[in-house]
PDB file of C-alpha atoms in Angstrom:
ATOM      1  CA  MET D   1      46.640  -5.745   1.888  1.00 51.00           C
ATOM      2  CA  VAL D   2      47.414  -2.306   3.256  1.00 51.00           C
ATOM      3  CA  THR D   3      49.797   0.102   1.572  1.00 54.00           C
ATOM      4  CA  ILE D   4      51.227   2.975   3.598  1.00 53.00           C
ATOM      5  CA  VAL D   5      52.208   6.018   1.573  1.00 53.00           C
ATOM      6  CA  THR D   6      54.091   8.821   3.302  1.00 53.00           C
ATOM      7  CA  GLU D   7      53.980  12.385   2.076  1.00 54.00           C
ATOM      8  CA  GLU D   8      56.233  14.815   3.955  1.00 58.00           C
ATOM      9  CA  ASP D   9      54.186  15.568   7.106  1.00 57.00           C
ATOM     10  CA  PHE D  10      51.407  13.005   6.898  1.00 63.00           C
ATOM     11  CA  VAL D  11      50.721   9.329   6.263  1.00 60.00           C
ATOM     12  CA  ILE D  12      48.059   8.028   3.903  1.00 61.00           C
ATOM     13  CA  ARG D  13      46.663   4.549   4.486  1.00 62.00           C
ATOM     14  CA  ILE D  14      45.360   2.819   1.385  1.00 67.00           C
ATOM     15  CA  ASP D  15      43.425  -0.447   1.648  1.00 74.00           C
ATOM     16  CA  ASP D  16      44.336  -2.410  -1.465  1.00 81.00           C
ATOM     17  CA  LYS D  17      41.860  -4.846  -2.987  1.00 86.00           C
ATOM     18  CA  TYR D  18      43.175  -7.857  -4.841  1.00 88.00           C
ATOM     19  CA  PHE D  19      41.057  -9.818  -7.292  1.00 91.00           C
ATOM     20  CA  SER D  20      42.473 -13.159  -8.396  1.00 93.00           C
ATOM     21  CA  GLN D  21      41.903 -14.622 -11.817  1.00 94.00           C
ATOM     22  CA  SER D  22      39.409 -17.036 -10.234  1.00 94.00           C
ATOM     23  CA  ASP D  23      37.495 -14.136  -8.661  1.00 95.00           C
ATOM     24  CA  LEU D  24      37.194 -12.427 -12.044  1.00 95.00           C
ATOM     25  CA  ALA D  25      36.311 -15.685 -13.800  1.00 96.00           C
ATOM     26  CA  GLY D  26      33.497 -16.231 -11.316  1.00 97.00           C
ATOM     27  CA  GLU D  27      32.077 -12.755 -11.922  1.00 96.00           C
ATOM     28  CA  ILE D  28      32.391 -13.108 -15.695  1.00 97.00           C
ATOM     29  CA  GLY D  29      30.774 -16.540 -15.571  1.00 97.00           C
ATOM     30  CA  ASN D  30      27.825 -15.172 -13.618  1.00 98.00           C
ATOM     31  CA  LYS D  31      27.362 -12.283 -16.075  1.00 97.00           C
ATOM     32  CA  ILE D  32      27.360 -14.502 -19.171  1.00 97.00           C
ATOM     33  CA  ASN D  33      25.846 -17.639 -17.609  1.00 98.00           C
ATOM     34  CA  CYS D  34      28.963 -19.721 -18.216  1.00 97.00           C
ATOM     35  CA  SER D  35      30.955 -21.965 -15.899  1.00 97.00           C
ATOM     36  CA  THR D  36      33.960 -20.530 -14.088  1.00 97.00           C
ATOM     37  CA  THR D  37      36.014 -23.407 -15.510  1.00 97.00           C
ATOM     38  CA  ASP D  38      35.181 -22.406 -19.089  1.00 98.00           C
ATOM     39  CA  VAL D  39      35.953 -18.751 -18.385  1.00 97.00           C
ATOM     40  CA  LEU D  40      39.299 -19.755 -16.832  1.00 97.00           C
ATOM     41  CA  LYS D  41      40.124 -21.743 -19.986  1.00 98.00           C
ATOM     42  CA  VAL D  42      39.508 -18.628 -22.085  1.00 97.00           C
ATOM     43  CA  LEU D  43      41.533 -16.383 -19.743  1.00 96.00           C
ATOM     44  CA  ASN D  44      44.444 -18.840 -19.626  1.00 96.00           C
ATOM     45  CA  THR D  45      44.387 -19.166 -23.411  1.00 97.00           C
ATOM     46  CA  LEU D  46      44.351 -15.364 -23.703  1.00 96.00           C
ATOM     47  CA  GLY D  47      47.428 -15.325 -21.459  1.00 94.00           C
ATOM     48  CA  ASP D  48      49.168 -17.848 -23.717  1.00 96.00           C
ATOM     49  CA  VAL D  49      48.339 -15.826 -26.846  1.00 96.00           C
ATOM     50  CA  VAL D  50      49.608 -12.602 -25.237  1.00 93.00           C
ATOM     51  CA  LYS D  51      52.888 -14.319 -24.245  1.00 92.00           C
ATOM     52  CA  ASP D  52      53.252 -15.670 -27.774  1.00 93.00           C
ATOM     53  CA  LYS D  53      52.665 -12.265 -29.388  1.00 93.00           C
ATOM     54  CA  PHE D  54      54.978 -10.454 -26.961  1.00 90.00           C
ATOM     55  CA  SER D  55      57.765 -12.956 -27.608  1.00 87.00           C
ATOM     56  CA  ASP D  56      57.748 -12.183 -31.356  1.00 84.00           C
ATOM     57  CA  GLU D  57      60.808 -10.600 -32.927  1.00 82.00           C
ATOM     58  CA  ASP D  58      58.984  -7.328 -33.525  1.00 77.00           C
ATOM     59  CA  LYS D  59      60.408  -4.404 -31.559  1.00 84.00           C
ATOM     60  CA  SER D  60      56.942  -3.215 -30.503  1.00 91.00           C
ATOM     61  CA  VAL D  61      53.679  -5.132 -30.152  1.00 93.00           C
ATOM     62  CA  THR D  62      50.360  -3.668 -28.979  1.00 95.00           C
ATOM     63  CA  ILE D  63      47.423  -5.876 -28.012  1.00 96.00           C
ATOM     64  CA  LYS D  64      43.904  -4.641 -27.383  1.00 96.00           C
ATOM     65  CA  ILE D  65      42.898  -6.903 -24.479  1.00 94.00           C
ATOM     66  CA  PHE D  66      39.342  -5.528 -24.443  1.00 94.00           C
ATOM     67  CA  PRO D  67      37.708  -2.280 -25.587  1.00 95.00           C
ATOM     68  CA  GLY D  68      39.422   0.394 -23.530  1.00 96.00           C
ATOM     69  CA  LEU D  69      42.640  -1.438 -22.565  1.00 96.00           C
ATOM     70  CA  LYS D  70      45.767  -1.761 -24.678  1.00 96.00           C
ATOM     71  CA  VAL D  71      48.966  -3.442 -23.533  1.00 95.00           C
ATOM     72  CA  THR D  72      52.212  -2.713 -25.349  1.00 94.00           C
ATOM     73  CA  SER D  73      55.524  -4.533 -25.178  1.00 91.00           C
ATOM     74  CA  ARG D  74      58.724  -3.019 -26.471  1.00 89.00           C
ATOM     75  CA  LYS D  75      62.214  -4.367 -26.806  1.00 86.00           C
ATOM     76  CA  ILE D  76      64.415  -1.394 -25.935  1.00 82.00           C
ATOM     77  CA  LEU D  77      68.084  -0.685 -25.404  1.00 80.00           C
ATOM     78  CA  PRO D  78      69.310  -0.999 -21.797  1.00 76.00           C
ATOM     79  CA  GLU D  79      70.239   2.694 -21.650  1.00 74.00           C
ATOM     80  CA  GLN D  80      66.598   3.606 -22.409  1.00 76.00           C
ATOM     81  CA  SER D  81      65.328   2.025 -19.193  1.00 71.00           C
ATOM     82  CA  LYS D  82      66.268   2.015 -15.524  1.00 68.00           C
ATOM     83  CA  SER D  83      65.316  -1.625 -15.142  1.00 60.00           C
ATOM     84  CA  ASN D  84      62.880  -4.246 -16.342  1.00 54.00           C
ATOM     85  CA  LEU D  85      63.148  -7.767 -17.673  1.00 57.00           C
ATOM     86  CA  GLN D  86      66.457  -8.038 -19.513  1.00 56.00           C
ATOM     87  CA  LEU D  87      66.171 -10.337 -22.540  1.00 57.00           C
ATOM     88  CA  SER D  88      69.807 -10.297 -23.559  1.00 60.00           C
ATOM     89  CA  ALA D  89      72.817  -8.053 -23.275  1.00 64.00           C
ATOM     90  CA  ASP D  90      71.418  -5.738 -25.929  1.00 76.00           C
ATOM     91  CA  ARG D  91      67.633  -5.641 -25.265  1.00 77.00           C
ATOM     92  CA  ILE D  92      65.226  -5.092 -22.371  1.00 79.00           C
ATOM     93  CA  PHE D  93      61.569  -6.116 -22.409  1.00 81.00           C
ATOM     94  CA  LYS D  94      59.330  -3.234 -21.310  1.00 85.00           C
ATOM     95  CA  THR D  95      55.547  -3.398 -20.994  1.00 89.00           C
ATOM     96  CA  THR D  96      52.966  -0.675 -20.507  1.00 92.00           C
ATOM     97  CA  ALA D  97      49.200  -0.774 -20.129  1.00 95.00           C
ATOM     98  CA  LYS D  98      46.905   2.088 -21.024  1.00 96.00           C
ATOM     99  CA  PHE D  99      43.212   2.691 -20.531  1.00 96.00           C
ATOM    100  CA  SER D 100      41.551   4.838 -23.180  1.00 96.00           C
ATOM    101  CA  ASP D 101      40.227   8.235 -22.109  1.00 96.00           C
ATOM    102  CA  ASP D 102      36.673   7.075 -22.805  1.00 97.00           C
ATOM    103  CA  TYR D 103      37.120   3.975 -20.622  1.00 96.00           C
ATOM    104  CA  LYS D 104      38.566   6.066 -17.772  1.00 95.00           C
ATOM    105  CA  LYS D 105      35.592   8.417 -18.092  1.00 96.00           C
ATOM    106  CA  LYS D 106      33.186   5.473 -17.821  1.00 96.00           C
ATOM    107  CA  ILE D 107      35.022   4.206 -14.709  1.00 94.00           C
ATOM    108  CA  ARG D 108      34.722   7.659 -13.095  1.00 94.00           C
ATOM    109  CA  GLU D 109      31.021   7.834 -13.971  1.00 95.00           C
ATOM    110  CA  LEU D 110      30.384   4.387 -12.489  1.00 94.00           C
ATOM    111  CA  TYR D 111      32.352   5.273  -9.350  1.00 92.00           C
ATOM    112  CA  ASN D 112      30.424   8.518  -8.902  1.00 93.00           C
ATOM    113  CA  MET D 113      27.131   6.724  -9.445  1.00 93.00           C
ATOM    114  CA  LYS D 114      28.023   4.092  -6.813  1.00 91.00           C
ATOM    115  CA  TYR D 115      29.355   6.422  -4.138  1.00 88.00           C
ATOM    116  CA  TYR D 116      27.879   9.881  -4.708  1.00 89.00           C
ATOM    117  CA  ASN D 117      24.260   9.223  -5.743  1.00 74.00           C
TER     118      ASN D 117
END
């Protein structure tokens, strides 16, 4: 997929990479010597657990998906958001994902090692 981003006097072309759940399951399976099918079962179950936790009555739920990534869901008032998934007339479901500073640092280090060394 190609995304075109325009900035005043110039155009930036960005080649987007997409990794499906199966792609990731294959890589994970190879790293831990486990079948892709078993990894997919775990990932799908993780998805079910996340949906279950996010559908709780709590106004805010944060889940640490893995070390370095937290996903938060909040039920907020409509006037607090431009748009998102509206749950009812009085609440909107808003999600955010955040990498820790340490995890971002490790990604930068790995990127630099791959492309600048």
